[in-house]
Coordinates of C-alpha atoms in Angstrom, one line a residue:
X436 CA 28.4 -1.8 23.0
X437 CA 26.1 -2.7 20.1
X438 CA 27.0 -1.4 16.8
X439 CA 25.0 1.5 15.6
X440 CA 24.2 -0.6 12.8
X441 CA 21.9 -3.3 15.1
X442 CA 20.6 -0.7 17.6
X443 CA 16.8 -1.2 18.1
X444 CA 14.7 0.9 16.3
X445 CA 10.9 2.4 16.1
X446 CA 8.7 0.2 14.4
X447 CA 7.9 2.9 11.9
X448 CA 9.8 3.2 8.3
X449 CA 13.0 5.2 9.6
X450 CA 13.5 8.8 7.6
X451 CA 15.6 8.8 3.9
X452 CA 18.4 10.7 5.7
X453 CA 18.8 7.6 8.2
X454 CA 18.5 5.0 6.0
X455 CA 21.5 6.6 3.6
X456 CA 23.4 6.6 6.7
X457 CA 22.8 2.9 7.7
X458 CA 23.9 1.5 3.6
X459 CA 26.9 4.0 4.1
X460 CA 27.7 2.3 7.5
X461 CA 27.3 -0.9 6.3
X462 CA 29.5 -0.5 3.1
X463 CA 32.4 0.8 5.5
X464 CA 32.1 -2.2 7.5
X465 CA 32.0 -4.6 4.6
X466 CA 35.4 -3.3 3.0
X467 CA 36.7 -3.5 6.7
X468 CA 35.7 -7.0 6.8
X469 CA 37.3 -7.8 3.2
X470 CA 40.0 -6.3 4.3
X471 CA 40.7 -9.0 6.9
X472 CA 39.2 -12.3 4.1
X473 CA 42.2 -10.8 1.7
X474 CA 44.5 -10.9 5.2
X475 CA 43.8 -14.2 5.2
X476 CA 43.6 -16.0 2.1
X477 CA 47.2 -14.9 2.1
X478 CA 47.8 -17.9 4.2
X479 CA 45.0 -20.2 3.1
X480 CA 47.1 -23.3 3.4
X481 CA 46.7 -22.4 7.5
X482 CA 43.1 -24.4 8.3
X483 CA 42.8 -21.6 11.0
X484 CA 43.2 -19.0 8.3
X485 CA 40.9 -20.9 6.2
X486 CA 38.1 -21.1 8.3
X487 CA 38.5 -17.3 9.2
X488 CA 38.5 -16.5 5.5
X489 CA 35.3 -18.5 5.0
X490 CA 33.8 -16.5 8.2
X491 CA 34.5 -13.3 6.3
X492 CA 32.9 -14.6 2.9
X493 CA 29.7 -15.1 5.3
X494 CA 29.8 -11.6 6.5
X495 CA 30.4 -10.2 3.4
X496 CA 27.3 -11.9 1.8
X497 CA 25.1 -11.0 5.1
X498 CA 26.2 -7.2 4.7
X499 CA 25.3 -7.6 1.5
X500 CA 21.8 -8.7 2.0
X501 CA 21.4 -6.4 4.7
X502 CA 22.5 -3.6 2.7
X503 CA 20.1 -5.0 0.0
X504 CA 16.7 -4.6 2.7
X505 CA 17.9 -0.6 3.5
X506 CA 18.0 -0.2 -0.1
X507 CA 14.9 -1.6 0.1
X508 CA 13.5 0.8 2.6
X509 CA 15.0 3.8 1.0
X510 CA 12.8 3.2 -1.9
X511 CA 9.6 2.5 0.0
X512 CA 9.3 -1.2 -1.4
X513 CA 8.0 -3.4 2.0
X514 CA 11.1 -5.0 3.4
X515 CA 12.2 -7.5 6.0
X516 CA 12.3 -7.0 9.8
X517 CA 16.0 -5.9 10.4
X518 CA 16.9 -7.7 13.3
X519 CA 20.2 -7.5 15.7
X520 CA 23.0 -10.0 15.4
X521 CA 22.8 -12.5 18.0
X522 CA 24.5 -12.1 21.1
X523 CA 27.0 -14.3 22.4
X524 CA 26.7 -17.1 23.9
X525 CA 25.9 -17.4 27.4
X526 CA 29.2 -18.0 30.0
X527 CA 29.7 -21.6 30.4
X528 CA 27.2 -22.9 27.9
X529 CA 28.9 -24.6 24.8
X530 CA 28.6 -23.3 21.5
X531 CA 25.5 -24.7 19.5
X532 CA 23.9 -26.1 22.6
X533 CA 20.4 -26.0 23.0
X534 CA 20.3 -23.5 25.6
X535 CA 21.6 -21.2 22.5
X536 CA 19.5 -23.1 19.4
X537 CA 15.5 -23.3 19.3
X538 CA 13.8 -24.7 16.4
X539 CA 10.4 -24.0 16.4
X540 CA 8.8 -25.0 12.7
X541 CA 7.1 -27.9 11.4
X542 CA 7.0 -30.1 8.2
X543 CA 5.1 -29.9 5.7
X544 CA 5.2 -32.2 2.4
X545 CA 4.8 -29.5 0.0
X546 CA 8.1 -28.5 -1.5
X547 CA 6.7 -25.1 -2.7
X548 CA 6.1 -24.3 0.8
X549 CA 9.3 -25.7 1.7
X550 CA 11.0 -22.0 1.9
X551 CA 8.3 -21.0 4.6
X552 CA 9.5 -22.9 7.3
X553 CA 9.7 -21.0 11.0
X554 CA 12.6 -19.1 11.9
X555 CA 15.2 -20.4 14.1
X556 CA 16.1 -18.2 17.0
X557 CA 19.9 -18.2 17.9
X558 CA 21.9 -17.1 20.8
X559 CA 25.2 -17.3 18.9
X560 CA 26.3 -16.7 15.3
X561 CA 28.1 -19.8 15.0
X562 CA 24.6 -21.9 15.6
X563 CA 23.9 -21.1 12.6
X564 CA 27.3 -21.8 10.2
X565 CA 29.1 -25.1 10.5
X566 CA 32.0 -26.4 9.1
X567 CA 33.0 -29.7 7.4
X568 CA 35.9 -31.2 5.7
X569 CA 35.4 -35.0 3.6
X570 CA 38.7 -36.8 2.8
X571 CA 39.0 -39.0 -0.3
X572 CA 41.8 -40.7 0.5
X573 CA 40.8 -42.2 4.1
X574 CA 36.8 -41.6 3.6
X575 CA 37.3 -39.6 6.9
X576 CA 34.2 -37.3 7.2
X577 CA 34.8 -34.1 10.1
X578 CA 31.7 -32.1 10.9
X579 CA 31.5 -29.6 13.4
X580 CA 29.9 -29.0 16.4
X581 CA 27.8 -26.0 15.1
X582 CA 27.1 -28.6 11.8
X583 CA 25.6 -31.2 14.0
X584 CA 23.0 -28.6 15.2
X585 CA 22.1 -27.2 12.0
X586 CA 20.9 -30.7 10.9
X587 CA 19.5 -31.9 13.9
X588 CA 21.7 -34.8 13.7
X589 CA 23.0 -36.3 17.1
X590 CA 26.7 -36.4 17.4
X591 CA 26.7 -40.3 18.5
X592 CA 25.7 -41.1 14.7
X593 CA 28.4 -39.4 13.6
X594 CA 28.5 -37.2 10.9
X595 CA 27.2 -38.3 6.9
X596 CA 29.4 -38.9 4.0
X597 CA 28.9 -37.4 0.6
X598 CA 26.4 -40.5 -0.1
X599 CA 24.6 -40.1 2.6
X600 CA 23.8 -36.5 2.7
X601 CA 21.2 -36.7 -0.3
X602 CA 19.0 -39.2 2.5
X603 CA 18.1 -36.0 4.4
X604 CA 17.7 -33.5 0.9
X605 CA 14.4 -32.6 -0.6
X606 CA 14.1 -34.8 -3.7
X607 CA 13.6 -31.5 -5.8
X608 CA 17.5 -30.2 -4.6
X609 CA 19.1 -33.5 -4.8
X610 CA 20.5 -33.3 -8.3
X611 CA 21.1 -29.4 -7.4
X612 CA 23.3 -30.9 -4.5
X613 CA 24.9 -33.5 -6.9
X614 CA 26.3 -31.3 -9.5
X615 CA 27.7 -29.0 -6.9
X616 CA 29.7 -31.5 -5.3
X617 CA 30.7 -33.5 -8.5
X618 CA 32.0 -30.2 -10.4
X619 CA 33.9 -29.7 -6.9
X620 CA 35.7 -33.0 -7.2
X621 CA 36.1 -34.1 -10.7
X622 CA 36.4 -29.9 -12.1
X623 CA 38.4 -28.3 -9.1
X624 CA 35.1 -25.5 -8.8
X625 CA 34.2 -24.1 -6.3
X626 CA 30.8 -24.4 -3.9
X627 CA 28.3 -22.2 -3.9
X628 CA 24.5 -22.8 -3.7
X629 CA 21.6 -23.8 -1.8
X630 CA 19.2 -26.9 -0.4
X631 CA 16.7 -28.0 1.6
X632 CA 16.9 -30.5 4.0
X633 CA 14.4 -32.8 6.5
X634 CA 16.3 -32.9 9.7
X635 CA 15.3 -35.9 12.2
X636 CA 12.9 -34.1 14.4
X637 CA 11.0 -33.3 11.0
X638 CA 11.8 -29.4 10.5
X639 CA 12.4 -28.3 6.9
X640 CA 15.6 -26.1 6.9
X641 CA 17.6 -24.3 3.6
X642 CA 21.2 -24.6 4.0
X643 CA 23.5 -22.4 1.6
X644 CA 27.0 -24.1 1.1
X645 CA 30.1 -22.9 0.3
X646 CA 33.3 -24.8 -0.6
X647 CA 36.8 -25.9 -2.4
X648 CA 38.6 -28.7 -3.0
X649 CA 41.6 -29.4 -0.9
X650 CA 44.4 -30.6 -3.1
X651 CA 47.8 -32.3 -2.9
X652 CA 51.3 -32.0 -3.6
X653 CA 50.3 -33.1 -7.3
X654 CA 47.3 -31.1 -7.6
X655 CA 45.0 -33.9 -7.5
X656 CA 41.8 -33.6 -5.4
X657 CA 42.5 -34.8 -1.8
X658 CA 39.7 -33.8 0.3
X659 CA 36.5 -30.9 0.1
X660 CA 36.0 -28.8 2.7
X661 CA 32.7 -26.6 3.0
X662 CA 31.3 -23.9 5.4
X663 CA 27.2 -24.4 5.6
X664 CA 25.0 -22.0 7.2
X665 CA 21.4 -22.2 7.9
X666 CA 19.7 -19.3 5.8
X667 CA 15.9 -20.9 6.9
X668 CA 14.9 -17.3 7.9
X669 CA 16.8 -15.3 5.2
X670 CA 14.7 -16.9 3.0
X671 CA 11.0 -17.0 4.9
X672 CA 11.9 -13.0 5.4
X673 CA 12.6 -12.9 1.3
X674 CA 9.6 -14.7 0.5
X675 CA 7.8 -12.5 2.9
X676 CA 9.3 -9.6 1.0
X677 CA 8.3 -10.8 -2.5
X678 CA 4.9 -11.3 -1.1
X679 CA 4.2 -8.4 0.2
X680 CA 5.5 -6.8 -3.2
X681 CA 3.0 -8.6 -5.0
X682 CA 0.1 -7.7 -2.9
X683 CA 0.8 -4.3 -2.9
X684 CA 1.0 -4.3 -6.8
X685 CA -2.0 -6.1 -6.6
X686 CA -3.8 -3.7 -4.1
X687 CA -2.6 -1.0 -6.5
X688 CA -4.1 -2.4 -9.5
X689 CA -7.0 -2.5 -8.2
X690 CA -7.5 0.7 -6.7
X691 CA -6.7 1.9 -10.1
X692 CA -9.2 -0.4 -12.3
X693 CA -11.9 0.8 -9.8
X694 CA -11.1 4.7 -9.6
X695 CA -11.1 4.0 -13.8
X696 CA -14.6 2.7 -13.3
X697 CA -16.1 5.1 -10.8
X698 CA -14.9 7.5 -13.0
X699 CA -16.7 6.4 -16.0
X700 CA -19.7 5.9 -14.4
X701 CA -19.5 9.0 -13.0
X702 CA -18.8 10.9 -16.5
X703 CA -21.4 9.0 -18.1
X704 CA -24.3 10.5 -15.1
X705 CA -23.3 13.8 -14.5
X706 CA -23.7 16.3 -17.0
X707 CA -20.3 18.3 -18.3
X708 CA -22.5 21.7 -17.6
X709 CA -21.4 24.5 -19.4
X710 CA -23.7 26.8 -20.8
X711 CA -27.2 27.2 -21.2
X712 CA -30.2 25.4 -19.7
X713 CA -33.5 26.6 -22.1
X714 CA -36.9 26.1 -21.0
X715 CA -39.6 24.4 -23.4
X716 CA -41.9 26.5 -25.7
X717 CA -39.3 29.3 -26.2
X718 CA -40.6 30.4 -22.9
X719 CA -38.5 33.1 -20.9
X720 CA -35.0 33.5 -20.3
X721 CA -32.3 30.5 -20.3
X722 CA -30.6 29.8 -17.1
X723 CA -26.8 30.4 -17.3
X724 CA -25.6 27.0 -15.4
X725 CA -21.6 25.6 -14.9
X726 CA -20.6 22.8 -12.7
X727 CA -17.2 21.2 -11.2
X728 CA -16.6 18.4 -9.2
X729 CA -13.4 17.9 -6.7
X730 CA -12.1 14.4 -6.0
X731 CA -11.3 14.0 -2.7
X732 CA -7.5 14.9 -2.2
X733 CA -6.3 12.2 0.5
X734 CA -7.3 9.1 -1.4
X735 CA -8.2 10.7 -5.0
X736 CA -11.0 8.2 -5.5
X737 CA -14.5 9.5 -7.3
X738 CA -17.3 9.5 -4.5
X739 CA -21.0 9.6 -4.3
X740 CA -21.0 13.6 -4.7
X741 CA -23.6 14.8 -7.7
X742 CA -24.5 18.1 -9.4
X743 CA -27.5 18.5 -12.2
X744 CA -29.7 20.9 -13.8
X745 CA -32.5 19.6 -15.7
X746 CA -35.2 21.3 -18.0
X747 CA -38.5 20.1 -16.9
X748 CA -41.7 18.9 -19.4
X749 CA -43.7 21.3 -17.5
X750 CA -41.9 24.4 -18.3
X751 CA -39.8 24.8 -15.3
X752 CA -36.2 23.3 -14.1
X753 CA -34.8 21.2 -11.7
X754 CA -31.9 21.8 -9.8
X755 CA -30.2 19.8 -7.6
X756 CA -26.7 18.8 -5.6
X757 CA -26.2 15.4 -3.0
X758 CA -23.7 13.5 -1.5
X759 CA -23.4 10.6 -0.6
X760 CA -21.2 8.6 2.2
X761 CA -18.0 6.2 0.8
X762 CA -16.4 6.0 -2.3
X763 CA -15.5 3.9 -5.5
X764 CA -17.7 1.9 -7.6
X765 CA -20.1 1.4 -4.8
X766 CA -21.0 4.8 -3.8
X767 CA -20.7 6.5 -7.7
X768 CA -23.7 3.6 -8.4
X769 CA -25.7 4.3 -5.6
X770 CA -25.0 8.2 -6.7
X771 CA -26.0 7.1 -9.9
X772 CA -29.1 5.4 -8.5
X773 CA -30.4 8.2 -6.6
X774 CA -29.9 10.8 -9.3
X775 CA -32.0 8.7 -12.0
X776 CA -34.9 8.2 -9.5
X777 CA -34.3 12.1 -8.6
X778 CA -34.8 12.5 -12.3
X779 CA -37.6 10.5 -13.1
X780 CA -39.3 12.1 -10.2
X781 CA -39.5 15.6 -10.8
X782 CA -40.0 14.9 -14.8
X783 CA -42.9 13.5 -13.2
X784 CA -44.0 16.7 -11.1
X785 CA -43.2 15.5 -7.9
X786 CA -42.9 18.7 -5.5
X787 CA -39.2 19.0 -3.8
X788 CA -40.1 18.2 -0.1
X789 CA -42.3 15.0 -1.1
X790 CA -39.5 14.6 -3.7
X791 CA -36.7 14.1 -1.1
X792 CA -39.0 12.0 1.4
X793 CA -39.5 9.6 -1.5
X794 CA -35.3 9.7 -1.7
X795 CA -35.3 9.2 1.6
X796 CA -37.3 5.8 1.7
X797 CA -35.5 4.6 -1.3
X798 CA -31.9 5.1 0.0
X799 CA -32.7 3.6 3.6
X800 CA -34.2 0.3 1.8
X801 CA -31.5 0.0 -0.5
X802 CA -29.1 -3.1 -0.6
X803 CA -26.3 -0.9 0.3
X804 CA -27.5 1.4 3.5
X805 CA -25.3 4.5 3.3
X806 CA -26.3 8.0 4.8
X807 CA -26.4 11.3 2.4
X808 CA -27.4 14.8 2.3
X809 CA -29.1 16.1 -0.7
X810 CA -30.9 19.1 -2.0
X811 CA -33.6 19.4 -4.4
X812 CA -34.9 23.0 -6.2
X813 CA -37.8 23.6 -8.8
X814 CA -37.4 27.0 -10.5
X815 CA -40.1 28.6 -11.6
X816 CA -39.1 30.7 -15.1
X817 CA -42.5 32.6 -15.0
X818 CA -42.8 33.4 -11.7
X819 CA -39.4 33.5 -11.4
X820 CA -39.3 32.3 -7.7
X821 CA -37.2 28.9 -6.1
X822 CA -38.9 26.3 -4.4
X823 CA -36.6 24.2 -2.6
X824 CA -36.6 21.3 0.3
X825 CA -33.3 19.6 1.7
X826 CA -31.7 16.6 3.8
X827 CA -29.0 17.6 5.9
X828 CA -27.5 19.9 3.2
X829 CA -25.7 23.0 3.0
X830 CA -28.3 25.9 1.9
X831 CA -28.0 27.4 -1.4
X832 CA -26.1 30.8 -1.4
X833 CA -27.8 33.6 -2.8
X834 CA -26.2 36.2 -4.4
X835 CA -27.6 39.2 -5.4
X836 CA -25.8 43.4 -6.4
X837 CA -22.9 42.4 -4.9
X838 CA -23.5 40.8 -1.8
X839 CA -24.3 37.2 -1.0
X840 CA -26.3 35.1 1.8
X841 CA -27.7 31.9 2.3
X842 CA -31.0 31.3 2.0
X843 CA -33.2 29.7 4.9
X844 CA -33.6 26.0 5.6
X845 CA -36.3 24.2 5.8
X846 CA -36.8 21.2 8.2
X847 CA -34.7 17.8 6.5
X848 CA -32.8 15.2 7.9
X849 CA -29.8 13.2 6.2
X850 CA -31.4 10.8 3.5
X851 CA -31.3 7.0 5.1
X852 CA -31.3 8.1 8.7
X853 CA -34.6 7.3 9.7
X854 CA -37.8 6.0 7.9
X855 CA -40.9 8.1 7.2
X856 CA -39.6 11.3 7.7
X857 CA -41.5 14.6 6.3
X858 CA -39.4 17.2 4.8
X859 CA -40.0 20.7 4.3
X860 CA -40.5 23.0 1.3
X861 CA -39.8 27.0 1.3
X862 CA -39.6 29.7 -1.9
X863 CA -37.7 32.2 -2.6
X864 CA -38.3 34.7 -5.4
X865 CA -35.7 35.5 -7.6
X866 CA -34.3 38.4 -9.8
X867 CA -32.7 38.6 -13.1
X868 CA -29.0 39.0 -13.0
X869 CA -29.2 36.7 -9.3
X870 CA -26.4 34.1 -9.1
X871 CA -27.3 31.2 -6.8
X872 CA -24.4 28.4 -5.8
X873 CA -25.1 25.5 -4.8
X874 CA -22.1 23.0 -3.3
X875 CA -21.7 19.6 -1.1
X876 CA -20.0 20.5 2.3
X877 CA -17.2 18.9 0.8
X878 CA -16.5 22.2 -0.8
X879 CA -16.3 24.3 2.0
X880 CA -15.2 22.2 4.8
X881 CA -11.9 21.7 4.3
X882 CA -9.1 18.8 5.5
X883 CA -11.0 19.9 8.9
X884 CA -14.2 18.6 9.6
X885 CA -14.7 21.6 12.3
X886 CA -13.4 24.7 10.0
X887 CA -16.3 26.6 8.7
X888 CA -14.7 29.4 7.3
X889 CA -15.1 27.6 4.1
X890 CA -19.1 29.4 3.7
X891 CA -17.7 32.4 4.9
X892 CA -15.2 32.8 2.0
X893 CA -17.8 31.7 -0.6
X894 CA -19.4 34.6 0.5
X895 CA -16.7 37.2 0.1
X896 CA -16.6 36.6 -3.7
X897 CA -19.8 38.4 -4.1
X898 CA -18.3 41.4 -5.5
X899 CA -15.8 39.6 -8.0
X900 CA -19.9 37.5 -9.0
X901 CA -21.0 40.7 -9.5
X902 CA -18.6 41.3 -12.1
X903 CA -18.4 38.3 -13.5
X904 CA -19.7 37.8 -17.6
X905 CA -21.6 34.4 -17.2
X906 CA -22.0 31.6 -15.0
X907 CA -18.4 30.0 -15.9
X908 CA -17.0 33.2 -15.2
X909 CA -18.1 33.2 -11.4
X910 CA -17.5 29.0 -11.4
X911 CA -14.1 30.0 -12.1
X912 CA -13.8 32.4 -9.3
X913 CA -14.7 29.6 -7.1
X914 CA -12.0 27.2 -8.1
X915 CA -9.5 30.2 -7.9
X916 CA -10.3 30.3 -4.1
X917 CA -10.9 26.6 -3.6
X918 CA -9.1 24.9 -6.1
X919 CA -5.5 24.2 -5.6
X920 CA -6.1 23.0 -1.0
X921 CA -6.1 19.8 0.3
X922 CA -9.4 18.8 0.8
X923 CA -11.0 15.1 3.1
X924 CA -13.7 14.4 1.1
X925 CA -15.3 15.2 -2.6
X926 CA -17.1 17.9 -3.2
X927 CA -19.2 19.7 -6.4
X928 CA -20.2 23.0 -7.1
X929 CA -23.2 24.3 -9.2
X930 CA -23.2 27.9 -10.1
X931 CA -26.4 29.0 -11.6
X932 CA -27.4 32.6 -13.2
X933 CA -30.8 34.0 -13.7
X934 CA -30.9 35.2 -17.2
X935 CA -32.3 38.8 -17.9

């Protein structure tokens, strides 16, 4: 039965809880493997018990690595695919046979690719770790089976020498190789370190290598023996790791240099509105205005959603709310766009309903097609009455001794839908003391594009409006009911007060 450690699992992240349970798992098993290396370096002039204690450094260092990629997952960095051990080898096939061994990769000449060779795929453990031993004194060289495999070589050639091994080493590792082996013989150190190697059916591999000099009864070095395993998709899955890392942080950095941007842009186009909007020529009563705008909560990037309130050279104002689809730098400039040519527009007189057929032709000709809804008032200070024309947008809510309602819509289709579209105009007449709100659907809408309960509670704060001092007053009554949920999309609000 499997351990629990290599059981198959889901291709999504597992939870915190599990992964914990997997780097405890595997720090048991690696003290219960030590356990058995210090067992057997007790007897390490036995070559049986040597080999056995160099199989247990192997493990050790695997555990390690595996324990390295949950730690990996537990903190959400992208990590390697955790694989199962191999299994063993089929009855009656011969260890490091091909019927165990594929090698599926192919050369390439550039040494800074050389760590992205293809993985091997193994049938038994041992394919990938060999074992040899070079004698000094006789020049014997012993390579193992497993050895053989791992360099491609065939056995008939017999296996290299020391002076022969750099023939089949990248040019980069050779001296890398050199020094290992010299400090080995000359110093009495240890092996431990990495190469890559050309086998002779052209496959790049990376070989780690461990060993010791063997000495004599006079302590001179006799021989040096060395265990080399074939750590090719180790290190493909650890580049793979590193680059995904980096491309993450990348992905980051720009998400944040372009929310920084949007948001500027945005700053610099909408007006903070807080206060009073005054007509020209000292003429009647100021409009009380305040405005907010929510970023959407899911991605928190600035979108295409716009709010304004402009005194007009004829003596009225303009009033107005859109959104449009997307977000980040593209749709906060087409916002941007739209509002300036909204602008110009009515400073020009342009009526509402010829006002938003004009926004209508613009958007749907524009370099960058994208849909919106907008909404477009002219308030009259004398008359005191609200002409008003829309595209596919929430009405405004009127709200008026304590109750509130929504005014009625006239005809309007989304802006950028369809071409030469007519869109309709209708008035309302207003009182002093009346608090309008206008708002994107953003507002009310919710996480759930089909809850639209969102209008209805707008309209139960009429009696807290009613009470409220000024326009900021009943904006922040709005945010105390909208504020703090989850929202899919961006969203503004304009509240707006008839002065007395």
């Amino acid at each position: 039965m499997p351990s629990p450690l290599f059981a198959d699992h889901p291709a999504q992240p597992p939870e915190p809880g599990a992964v914990d349970a997997l780097i405890s798992q595997t720090s048991r098993l690696r003290g219960e493997v030590d356990a058995v290396r210090r067992d057997a370096a007790a007897h390490d002039d036995d070559p049986q018990q040597r080999w056995q204690r160099a199989l247990c450094d192997l493990a050790m260092h695997q555990l390690d690595e595996l324990k390295a990629q949950f730690g990996q997952l537990r903190t959400g960095a992208p990590a390697t695919t955790l694989t199962a051990p191999p299994a063993p080898a089929p009855e009656g096939a011969a260890p490091g046979s091909e019927e165990d061994t594929v090698f599926d990769g192919s050369f390439t000449s550039d040494a800074g690719a050389a760590y992205g060779e293809a993985p091997a795929r193994t049938g038994s453990l041992l394919t990938r770790v060999g074992s040899a031993e070079w004698n000094l004194l006789t020049d014997e060289v012993s390579w193992s089976d497993e050895l053989f495999q791992i360099f491609g070589r065939a056995r008939e050639l017999g296996p290299m020498s020391l002076d022969d091994m750099p023939t089949v080493v990248f040019s980069e590792d050779q001296s890398r190789l050199q020094a290992m082996v010299t400090d080995c013989l000359i110093d009495g150190k240890p092996i431990d370190g990495e190469f890559r190697i050309v086998r002779s059916d052209a496959k790049v591999r990376t070989v780690h290598m461990t060993g010791e000099p063997v000495l004599d009864a006079d302590g001179f070095t006799a021989s040096m023996w060395a265990v080399l395993r074939d750590v090719s998709e180790l290190r493909r899955s650890e580049r793979a790791v590193r680059e995904s890392r980096d491309s993450l942080e990348r992905s980051r950095q720009i998400e944040r240099t372009e929310r920084r941007v949007a948001v500027e842009l945005q700053e610099a186009v909408l007006p903070p509105w807080r206060g009073s909007l005054r007509f020209a020529h000292g003429g009647p009563a100021p409009l009380d205005v305040a405005g907010h705008y929510f970023p959407a909560a899911s991605t928190g990037l600035i979108g295409g959603d716009w709010y304004d309130a402009l005194a007009l050279p004829a003596g009225d104002a303009l009033l107005t709310v859109g959104d449009l689809t997307g977000h980040g730098v593209a749709a906060t400039s087409s916002m941007a766009m739209l509002l300036g040519a909204l602008r110009g527009m009515a400073v020009a007189g342009i009526r509402p309903g010829a006002l938003m057929g004009h926004l209508n032709q613009l958007l749907e000709s524009s370099g960058q097609p994208a849909l919106g809804s907008a909404m477009c008032c002219r308030y009259d200070p004398v008359a005191q009455t609200l002409t008003w024309a829309q595209a596919g947008h929430p009405a405004p809510l009127l709200f008026r001794d304590g109750t509130g309602r929504p005014l009625r819509r006239p005809e309007g289709v989304l802006l950028g839908a369809t071409p030469a579209v007519a869109y309709g105009e209708t008035e309302t007449r207003l009182h002093p003391g009346d608090v309008l709100v206008l708002h994107t659907d953003g507002l009310t809408r919710g996480v759930n594009a089909l809850d639209d309960t969102g209008v209805a509670r707008l309209l139960a704060l009429a009696p807290r409006l009613a009470e409220a001092r000024d326009a900021q007053d009943c904006l922040r009554s709005v945010l105390e009911e909208f504020g703090e949920e989850a929202r899919g999309d961006d969203a503004c609000v304009m509240v707006v007060r008839v002065g007395s």
